[in-house]
Amino acid sequence: MIKKGARITGGERTTLADDLKAKYAQGASIRALAAETGRSYGFVHRILTESDVSLRSRGGATRGARKAS
């Protein structure tokens, strides 16, 4: 785990971005990745968007009528 609040730049940032991108592609949530790395949700979100990752839509409860199954 990276020291909390430590600035991550250059090659270290690229390595972290590649690692986060791979785990996110395998289905890990941004919140899970944030907890795993000890970084904030916003930091992980920013790293993924900087890496041109197509973010998934939010899950969980949605409002509106339920569809008949």
GROMACS .gro file of N, CA and C in nm:
model
  207
    1MET      N    1   0.085  -0.118   0.000
    1MET     CA    2   0.000   0.000   0.000
    1MET      C    3   0.089   0.124   0.000
    2ILE      N    4   0.045   0.225  -0.069
    2ILE     CA    5   0.119   0.350  -0.079
    2ILE      C    6   0.088   0.435   0.044
    3LYS      N    7   0.187   0.505   0.092
    3LYS     CA    8   0.168   0.588   0.210
    3LYS      C    9   0.058   0.690   0.185
    4LYS      N   10  -0.033   0.701   0.281
    4LYS     CA   11  -0.147   0.791   0.268
    4LYS      C   12  -0.100   0.935   0.247
    5GLY      N   13  -0.155   0.999   0.145
    5GLY     CA   14  -0.122   1.138   0.117
    5GLY      C   15   0.005   1.157   0.036
    6ALA      N   16   0.077   1.049   0.009
    6ALA     CA   17   0.201   1.061  -0.070
    6ALA      C   18   0.167   1.096  -0.214
    7ARG      N   19   0.243   1.187  -0.269
    7ARG     CA   20   0.221   1.227  -0.408
    7ARG      C   21   0.273   1.116  -0.499
    8ILE      N   22   0.193   1.079  -0.595
    8ILE     CA   23   0.231   0.971  -0.687
    8ILE      C   24   0.248   1.031  -0.826
    9THR      N   25   0.371   1.024  -0.878
    9THR     CA   26   0.399   1.086  -1.008
    9THR      C   27   0.480   0.991  -1.095
   10GLY      N   28   0.493   1.027  -1.220
   10GLY     CA   29   0.579   0.956  -1.314
   10GLY      C   30   0.547   0.810  -1.331
   11GLY      N   31   0.653   0.728  -1.329
   11GLY     CA   32   0.641   0.586  -1.353
   11GLY      C   33   0.555   0.515  -1.249
   12GLU      N   34   0.565   0.562  -1.124
   12GLU     CA   35   0.487   0.501  -1.017
   12GLU      C   36   0.338   0.520  -1.043
   13ARG      N   37   0.302   0.639  -1.092
   13ARG     CA   38   0.161   0.669  -1.122
   13ARG      C   39   0.113   0.584  -1.240
   14THR      N   40   0.198   0.569  -1.341
   14THR     CA   41   0.164   0.487  -1.457
   14THR      C   42   0.142   0.342  -1.417
   15THR      N   43   0.231   0.292  -1.332
   15THR     CA   44   0.219   0.154  -1.284
   15THR      C   45   0.090   0.135  -1.206
   16LEU      N   46   0.060   0.230  -1.117
   16LEU     CA   47  -0.062   0.223  -1.037
   16LEU      C   48  -0.184   0.231  -1.129
   17ALA      N   49  -0.181   0.319  -1.228
   17ALA     CA   50  -0.293   0.333  -1.321
   17ALA      C   51  -0.318   0.202  -1.396
   18ASP      N   52  -0.212   0.138  -1.441
   18ASP     CA   53  -0.226   0.010  -1.513
   18ASP      C   54  -0.286  -0.097  -1.422
   19ASP      N   55  -0.241  -0.100  -1.298
   19ASP     CA   56  -0.292  -0.197  -1.201
   19ASP      C   57  -0.440  -0.174  -1.172
   20LEU      N   58  -0.477  -0.047  -1.147
   20LEU     CA   59  -0.616  -0.014  -1.120
   20LEU      C   60  -0.705  -0.042  -1.240
   21LYS      N   61  -0.655  -0.011  -1.358
   21LYS     CA   62  -0.731  -0.034  -1.481
   21LYS      C   63  -0.761  -0.183  -1.499
   22ALA      N   64  -0.662  -0.267  -1.475
   22ALA     CA   65  -0.680  -0.412  -1.490
   22ALA      C   66  -0.781  -0.465  -1.388
   23LYS      N   67  -0.769  -0.421  -1.263
   23LYS     CA   68  -0.861  -0.469  -1.159
   23LYS      C   69  -1.003  -0.420  -1.184
   24TYR      N   70  -1.016  -0.295  -1.231
   24TYR     CA   71  -1.149  -0.240  -1.261
   24TYR      C   72  -1.213  -0.317  -1.376
   25ALA      N   73  -1.133  -0.351  -1.476
   25ALA     CA   74  -1.182  -0.428  -1.591
   25ALA      C   75  -1.228  -0.567  -1.549
   26GLN      N   76  -1.169  -0.622  -1.442
   26GLN     CA   77  -1.207  -0.754  -1.392
   26GLN      C   78  -1.330  -0.747  -1.301
   27GLY      N   79  -1.382  -0.626  -1.278
   27GLY     CA   80  -1.506  -0.612  -1.203
   27GLY      C   81  -1.496  -0.547  -1.067
   28ALA      N   82  -1.376  -0.508  -1.025
   28ALA     CA   83  -1.362  -0.441  -0.895
   28ALA      C   84  -1.427  -0.304  -0.901
   29SER      N   85  -1.489  -0.262  -0.791
   29SER     CA   86  -1.552  -0.130  -0.787
   29SER      C   87  -1.447  -0.024  -0.754
   30ILE      N   88  -1.481   0.101  -0.783
   30ILE     CA   89  -1.390   0.211  -0.750
   30ILE      C   90  -1.372   0.217  -0.599
   31ARG      N   91  -1.480   0.197  -0.524
   31ARG     CA   92  -1.470   0.199  -0.377
   31ARG      C   93  -1.379   0.089  -0.325
   32ALA      N   94  -1.389  -0.029  -0.383
   32ALA     CA   95  -1.303  -0.141  -0.341
   32ALA      C   96  -1.157  -0.110  -0.373
   33LEU      N   97  -1.132  -0.052  -0.489
   33LEU     CA   98  -0.995  -0.017  -0.528
   33LEU      C   99  -0.940   0.092  -0.436
   34ALA      N  100  -1.024   0.187  -0.399
   34ALA     CA  101  -0.982   0.294  -0.309
   34ALA      C  102  -0.944   0.236  -0.173
   35ALA      N  103  -1.025   0.144  -0.121
   35ALA     CA  104  -0.996   0.082   0.007
   35ALA      C  105  -0.867   0.000   0.000
   36GLU      N  106  -0.850  -0.071  -0.111
   36GLU     CA  107  -0.732  -0.158  -0.128
   36GLU      C  108  -0.603  -0.077  -0.134
   37THR      N  109  -0.607   0.037  -0.201
   37THR     CA  110  -0.486   0.118  -0.218
   37THR      C  111  -0.467   0.220  -0.107
   38GLY      N  112  -0.571   0.243  -0.026
   38GLY     CA  113  -0.561   0.342   0.080
   38GLY      C  114  -0.574   0.484   0.028
   39ARG      N  115  -0.629   0.498  -0.091
   39ARG     CA  116  -0.648   0.630  -0.152
   39ARG      C  117  -0.796   0.664  -0.152
   40SER      N  118  -0.831   0.786  -0.184
   40SER     CA  119  -0.971   0.827  -0.185
   40SER      C  120  -1.042   0.778  -0.311
   41TYR      N  121  -1.175   0.776  -0.302
   41TYR     CA  122  -1.258   0.742  -0.418
   41TYR      C  123  -1.226   0.836  -0.533
   42GLY      N  124  -1.217   0.966  -0.503
   42GLY     CA  125  -1.189   1.066  -0.606
   42GLY      C  126  -1.056   1.044  -0.676
   43PHE      N  127  -0.955   1.006  -0.600
   43PHE     CA  128  -0.823   0.980  -0.658
   43PHE      C  129  -0.831   0.864  -0.757
   44VAL      N  130  -0.894   0.754  -0.714
   44VAL     CA  131  -0.904   0.636  -0.801
   44VAL      C  132  -0.987   0.670  -0.925
   45HIS      N  133  -1.096   0.741  -0.906
   45HIS     CA  134  -1.183   0.782  -1.018
   45HIS      C  135  -1.101   0.866  -1.117
   46ARG      N  136  -1.022   0.960  -1.067
   46ARG     CA  137  -0.941   1.047  -1.153
   46ARG      C  138  -0.837   0.967  -1.230
   47ILE      N  139  -0.770   0.874  -1.162
   47ILE     CA  140  -0.669   0.791  -1.228
   47ILE      C  141  -0.732   0.711  -1.343
   48LEU      N  142  -0.850   0.653  -1.317
   48LEU     CA  143  -0.917   0.574  -1.420
   48LEU      C  144  -0.960   0.661  -1.538
   49THR      N  145  -1.016   0.778  -1.511
   49THR     CA  146  -1.059   0.864  -1.621
   49THR      C  147  -0.939   0.918  -1.699
   50GLU      N  148  -0.828   0.946  -1.631
   50GLU     CA  149  -0.706   0.990  -1.700
   50GLU      C  150  -0.653   0.878  -1.790
   51SER      N  151  -0.682   0.754  -1.754
   51SER     CA  152  -0.636   0.639  -1.831
   51SER      C  153  -0.734   0.598  -1.941
   52ASP      N  154  -0.834   0.684  -1.966
   52ASP     CA  155  -0.935   0.661  -2.070
   52ASP      C  156  -1.014   0.532  -2.049
   53VAL      N  157  -1.040   0.499  -1.922
   53VAL     CA  158  -1.121   0.382  -1.891
   53VAL      C  159  -1.268   0.422  -1.904
   54SER      N  160  -1.347   0.337  -1.967
   54SER     CA  161  -1.490   0.361  -1.977
   54SER      C  162  -1.553   0.314  -1.846
   55LEU      N  163  -1.599   0.409  -1.766
   55LEU     CA  164  -1.653   0.375  -1.634
   55LEU      C  165  -1.792   0.314  -1.646
   56ARG      N  166  -1.818   0.217  -1.559
   56ARG     CA  167  -1.949   0.153  -1.556
   56ARG      C  168  -2.049   0.248  -1.491
   57SER      N  169  -2.177   0.228  -1.524
   57SER     CA  170  -2.280   0.309  -1.460
   57SER      C  171  -2.298   0.261  -1.317
   58ARG      N  172  -2.360   0.344  -1.236
   58ARG     CA  173  -2.383   0.310  -1.096
   58ARG      C  174  -2.474   0.189  -1.084
   59GLY      N  175  -2.448   0.109  -0.984
   59GLY     CA  176  -2.535  -0.005  -0.956
   59GLY      C  177  -2.628   0.030  -0.843
   60GLY      N  178  -2.677  -0.070  -0.775
   60GLY     CA  179  -2.760  -0.046  -0.658
   60GLY      C  180  -2.903  -0.015  -0.693
   61ALA      N  181  -2.976   0.035  -0.595
   61ALA     CA  182  -3.118   0.062  -0.612
   61ALA      C  183  -3.141   0.176  -0.711
   62THR      N  184  -3.241   0.159  -0.792
   62THR     CA  185  -3.278   0.266  -0.886
   62THR      C  186  -3.423   0.303  -0.860
   63ARG      N  187  -3.458   0.422  -0.894
   63ARG     CA  188  -3.596   0.468  -0.873
   63ARG      C  189  -3.681   0.431  -0.994
   64GLY      N  190  -3.810   0.427  -0.972
   64GLY     CA  191  -3.901   0.402  -1.083
   64GLY      C  192  -3.969   0.268  -1.071
   65ALA      N  193  -4.058   0.243  -1.164
   65ALA     CA  194  -4.134   0.119  -1.162
   65ALA      C  195  -4.043   0.001  -1.197
   66ARG      N  196  -4.070  -0.111  -1.133
   66ARG     CA  197  -3.994  -0.232  -1.163
   66ARG      C  198  -4.046  -0.292  -1.292
   67LYS      N  199  -3.956  -0.350  -1.367
   67LYS     CA  200  -3.994  -0.418  -1.491
   67LYS      C  201  -4.043  -0.558  -1.457
   68ALA      N  202  -4.148  -0.599  -1.527
   68ALA     CA  203  -4.198  -0.736  -1.508
   68ALA      C  204  -4.096  -0.833  -1.564
   69SER      N  205  -4.070  -0.941  -1.492
   69SER     CA  206  -3.970  -1.037  -1.540
   69SER      C  207  -4.030  -1.163  -1.593
   0.00000   0.00000   0.00000
